GROMACS .gro file of C-alpha atoms in nm:
model
  201
    1UNK     CA    1   7.433  -6.193   6.196
    2UNK     CA    2   7.430  -5.905   5.931
    3UNK     CA    3   7.378  -5.906   5.527
    4UNK     CA    4   7.627  -5.709   5.332
    5UNK     CA    5   7.506  -5.564   5.022
    6UNK     CA    6   7.685  -5.616   4.695
    7UNK     CA    7   7.915  -5.366   4.597
    8UNK     CA    8   7.786  -5.207   4.333
    9UNK     CA    9   7.434  -5.203   4.539
   10UNK     CA   10   7.650  -5.053   4.807
   11UNK     CA   11   7.732  -4.773   4.574
   12UNK     CA   12   7.365  -4.706   4.415
   13UNK     CA   13   7.220  -4.681   4.731
   14UNK     CA   14   7.491  -4.407   4.820
   15UNK     CA   15   7.451  -4.216   4.478
   16UNK     CA   16   7.088  -4.270   4.616
   17UNK     CA   17   7.131  -4.139   4.940
   18UNK     CA   18   7.330  -3.802   4.783
   19UNK     CA   19   6.994  -3.713   4.556
   20UNK     CA   20   6.774  -3.730   4.827
   21UNK     CA   21   7.010  -3.525   5.011
   22UNK     CA   22   7.059  -3.247   4.690
   23UNK     CA   23   6.631  -3.292   4.638
   24UNK     CA   24   6.549  -3.229   5.061
   25UNK     CA   25   6.773  -2.896   5.078
   26UNK     CA   26   6.559  -2.815   4.800
   27UNK     CA   27   6.698  -2.819   4.525
   28UNK     CA   28   6.559  -3.024   4.282
   29UNK     CA   29   6.682  -2.814   3.984
   30UNK     CA   30   7.026  -2.832   4.145
   31UNK     CA   31   7.047  -3.182   4.108
   32UNK     CA   32   7.257  -3.335   3.809
   33UNK     CA   33   7.474  -3.650   3.764
   34UNK     CA   34   7.803  -3.406   3.861
   35UNK     CA   35   7.596  -3.256   4.174
   36UNK     CA   36   7.571  -3.632   4.329
   37UNK     CA   37   7.879  -3.729   4.181
   38UNK     CA   38   8.108  -3.480   4.441
   39UNK     CA   39   7.824  -3.513   4.690
   40UNK     CA   40   7.845  -3.897   4.703
   41UNK     CA   41   8.184  -3.822   4.660
   42UNK     CA   42   8.277  -4.082   4.329
   43UNK     CA   43   8.339  -3.978   3.967
   44UNK     CA   44   8.047  -3.879   3.729
   45UNK     CA   45   8.138  -4.176   3.501
   46UNK     CA   46   8.042  -4.377   3.849
   47UNK     CA   47   7.704  -4.222   3.840
   48UNK     CA   48   7.576  -4.334   3.508
   49UNK     CA   49   7.717  -4.634   3.538
   50UNK     CA   50   7.382  -4.709   3.757
   51UNK     CA   51   7.167  -4.433   3.600
   52UNK     CA   52   7.147  -4.331   3.200
   53UNK     CA   53   7.040  -3.964   3.347
   54UNK     CA   54   6.846  -3.772   3.543
   55UNK     CA   55   6.550  -3.901   3.454
   56UNK     CA   56   6.620  -4.267   3.560
   57UNK     CA   57   6.822  -4.084   3.883
   58UNK     CA   58   6.455  -3.924   3.941
   59UNK     CA   59   6.255  -4.182   3.952
   60UNK     CA   60   6.493  -4.394   4.126
   61UNK     CA   61   6.529  -4.179   4.410
   62UNK     CA   62   6.131  -4.158   4.410
   63UNK     CA   63   6.059  -4.553   4.377
   64UNK     CA   64   6.250  -4.578   4.666
   65UNK     CA   65   6.111  -4.302   4.964
   66UNK     CA   66   5.786  -4.417   4.763
   67UNK     CA   67   5.785  -4.790   4.909
   68UNK     CA   68   5.933  -4.681   5.223
   69UNK     CA   69   5.641  -4.454   5.263
   70UNK     CA   70   5.436  -4.685   5.154
   71UNK     CA   71   5.545  -4.932   5.403
   72UNK     CA   72   5.558  -4.779   5.705
   73UNK     CA   73   5.155  -4.697   5.608
   74UNK     CA   74   5.091  -5.045   5.580
   75UNK     CA   75   5.279  -5.063   5.917
   76UNK     CA   76   5.030  -4.877   6.092
   77UNK     CA   77   4.723  -4.991   5.926
   78UNK     CA   78   4.806  -5.358   5.991
   79UNK     CA   79   4.846  -5.301   6.348
   80UNK     CA   80   4.480  -5.132   6.382
   81UNK     CA   81   4.200  -5.335   6.419
   82UNK     CA   82   3.864  -5.229   6.259
   83UNK     CA   83   3.840  -4.962   5.985
   84UNK     CA   84   3.746  -4.674   6.176
   85UNK     CA   85   4.131  -4.725   6.327
   86UNK     CA   86   4.310  -4.866   6.039
   87UNK     CA   87   4.181  -4.414   5.851
   88UNK     CA   88   4.298  -4.310   6.139
   89UNK     CA   89   4.646  -4.549   6.120
   90UNK     CA   90   4.674  -4.446   5.803
   91UNK     CA   91   4.600  -4.102   5.789
   92UNK     CA   92   4.854  -4.053   6.138
   93UNK     CA   93   5.073  -4.263   5.954
   94UNK     CA   94   5.081  -4.049   5.652
   95UNK     CA   95   5.058  -3.691   5.850
   96UNK     CA   96   5.418  -3.843   6.070
   97UNK     CA   97   5.591  -3.961   5.705
   98UNK     CA   98   5.486  -3.652   5.484
   99UNK     CA   99   5.612  -3.458   5.826
  100UNK     CA  100   5.950  -3.617   5.869
  101UNK     CA  101   5.993  -3.644   5.489
  102UNK     CA  102   5.955  -3.227   5.411
  103UNK     CA  103   5.817  -3.064   5.096
  104UNK     CA  104   6.140  -3.361   4.948
  105UNK     CA  105   5.824  -3.630   4.862
  106UNK     CA  106   5.606  -3.395   4.674
  107UNK     CA  107   5.873  -3.241   4.489
  108UNK     CA  108   6.010  -3.609   4.358
  109UNK     CA  109   5.611  -3.739   4.353
  110UNK     CA  110   5.618  -3.433   4.097
  111UNK     CA  111   5.947  -3.479   3.897
  112UNK     CA  112   5.895  -3.848   3.856
  113UNK     CA  113   5.537  -3.858   3.771
  114UNK     CA  114   5.685  -3.858   3.361
  115UNK     CA  115   5.827  -4.225   3.461
  116UNK     CA  116   5.575  -4.482   3.354
  117UNK     CA  117   5.716  -4.692   3.523
  118UNK     CA  118   5.609  -4.525   3.859
  119UNK     CA  119   5.277  -4.442   3.765
  120UNK     CA  120   5.250  -4.722   3.684
  121UNK     CA  121   5.435  -4.881   4.037
  122UNK     CA  122   5.200  -4.604   4.209
  123UNK     CA  123   4.833  -4.734   4.052
  124UNK     CA  124   4.960  -5.078   4.187
  125UNK     CA  125   4.969  -4.930   4.504
  126UNK     CA  126   4.649  -4.718   4.480
  127UNK     CA  127   4.483  -5.077   4.350
  128UNK     CA  128   4.588  -5.266   4.644
  129UNK     CA  129   4.526  -5.044   4.945
  130UNK     CA  130   4.155  -5.013   4.810
  131UNK     CA  131   4.125  -5.420   4.782
  132UNK     CA  132   4.213  -5.410   5.137
  133UNK     CA  133   4.020  -5.109   5.236
  134UNK     CA  134   3.724  -5.237   5.056
  135UNK     CA  135   3.703  -5.588   5.221
  136UNK     CA  136   3.724  -5.487   5.551
  137UNK     CA  137   3.455  -5.184   5.478
  138UNK     CA  138   3.219  -5.465   5.288
  139UNK     CA  139   3.252  -5.688   5.600
  140UNK     CA  140   3.198  -5.402   5.849
  141UNK     CA  141   2.891  -5.191   5.660
  142UNK     CA  142   2.761  -5.529   5.456
  143UNK     CA  143   2.803  -5.392   5.154
  144UNK     CA  144   2.907  -5.569   4.793
  145UNK     CA  145   3.249  -5.584   4.763
  146UNK     CA  146   3.177  -5.429   4.384
  147UNK     CA  147   3.030  -5.174   4.581
  148UNK     CA  148   3.299  -5.141   4.884
  149UNK     CA  149   3.564  -5.089   4.638
  150UNK     CA  150   3.390  -4.816   4.397
  151UNK     CA  151   3.304  -4.619   4.721
  152UNK     CA  152   3.666  -4.707   4.883
  153UNK     CA  153   3.854  -4.542   4.563
  154UNK     CA  154   3.671  -4.232   4.549
  155UNK     CA  155   3.720  -4.204   4.935
  156UNK     CA  156   4.034  -4.280   4.934
  157UNK     CA  157   4.166  -4.031   4.679
  158UNK     CA  158   4.022  -3.778   4.929
  159UNK     CA  159   4.344  -3.803   5.110
  160UNK     CA  160   4.526  -3.555   4.854
  161UNK     CA  161   4.279  -3.309   4.947
  162UNK     CA  162   4.325  -3.353   5.312
  163UNK     CA  163   4.719  -3.356   5.264
  164UNK     CA  164   4.718  -3.002   5.166
  165UNK     CA  165   4.475  -2.907   5.394
  166UNK     CA  166   4.754  -3.042   5.678
  167UNK     CA  167   5.017  -2.909   5.421
  168UNK     CA  168   4.866  -2.531   5.468
  169UNK     CA  169   4.780  -2.476   5.829
  170UNK     CA  170   5.040  -2.725   6.032
  171UNK     CA  171   4.888  -2.748   6.390
  172UNK     CA  172   4.843  -3.065   6.600
  173UNK     CA  173   4.451  -2.912   6.622
  174UNK     CA  174   4.443  -2.884   6.226
  175UNK     CA  175   4.635  -3.266   6.202
  176UNK     CA  176   4.322  -3.363   6.473
  177UNK     CA  177   4.030  -3.116   6.307
  178UNK     CA  178   4.153  -3.275   5.938
  179UNK     CA  179   4.156  -3.668   6.084
  180UNK     CA  180   3.857  -3.651   6.212
  181UNK     CA  181   3.717  -3.509   5.946
  182UNK     CA  182   3.839  -3.734   5.653
  183UNK     CA  183   3.762  -4.040   5.882
  184UNK     CA  184   3.377  -3.895   5.937
  185UNK     CA  185   3.352  -3.830   5.549
  186UNK     CA  186   3.420  -4.226   5.471
  187UNK     CA  187   3.235  -4.342   5.753
  188UNK     CA  188   2.929  -4.143   5.686
  189UNK     CA  189   2.928  -4.185   5.332
  190UNK     CA  190   2.965  -4.607   5.420
  191UNK     CA  191   2.699  -4.550   5.656
  192UNK     CA  192   2.455  -4.444   5.380
  193UNK     CA  193   2.523  -4.694   5.122
  194UNK     CA  194   2.427  -4.912   5.360
  195UNK     CA  195   2.106  -4.828   5.419
  196UNK     CA  196   2.016  -4.676   5.077
  197UNK     CA  197   2.091  -5.089   4.972
  198UNK     CA  198   1.893  -5.180   5.304
  199UNK     CA  199   1.582  -4.962   5.236
  200UNK     CA  200   1.611  -5.074   4.888
  201UNK     CA  201   1.586  -5.446   4.948
   0.00000   0.00000   0.00000
């Protein structure tokens, strides 16, 4: 059975698709309510009916892209078993998602970063990731959950640097190197905390 979206929701998605295409073309400055209306083949008042201004439109585009990207990463991680495989699955999913979206996601993230709701939603996703990985790390390394949360909060933040390095030098060899380096740093850091804890105990 197929589910049909209400006409309003369909139109909103059409407008978001048009805005995403404009940004994907590398023309963030060219994104306007008028440009979206033309690309979507609708009137400008219809765009304003769904979005109050360009900032709200950008935030909505970013929110949709971020949600889809997050869903891909979560699905990849959930298919993995054990912390190392989960970390590798996360890194690979991030490379795949960033690669398929080109620079669109980065541009949207910067542009939508001024929106308080967008920042709050990202913090919520980040906290969820930290809690998830912290539980796995605590179980595998015999850490207190508080220690594991602190460690994973710091270690997961390093993924931005990994992606920056990947963007600067894209190749299969670089992907493998960065994946191994990142996973090694995370596991090594957790092992050090675990060893220190045992030595102190």
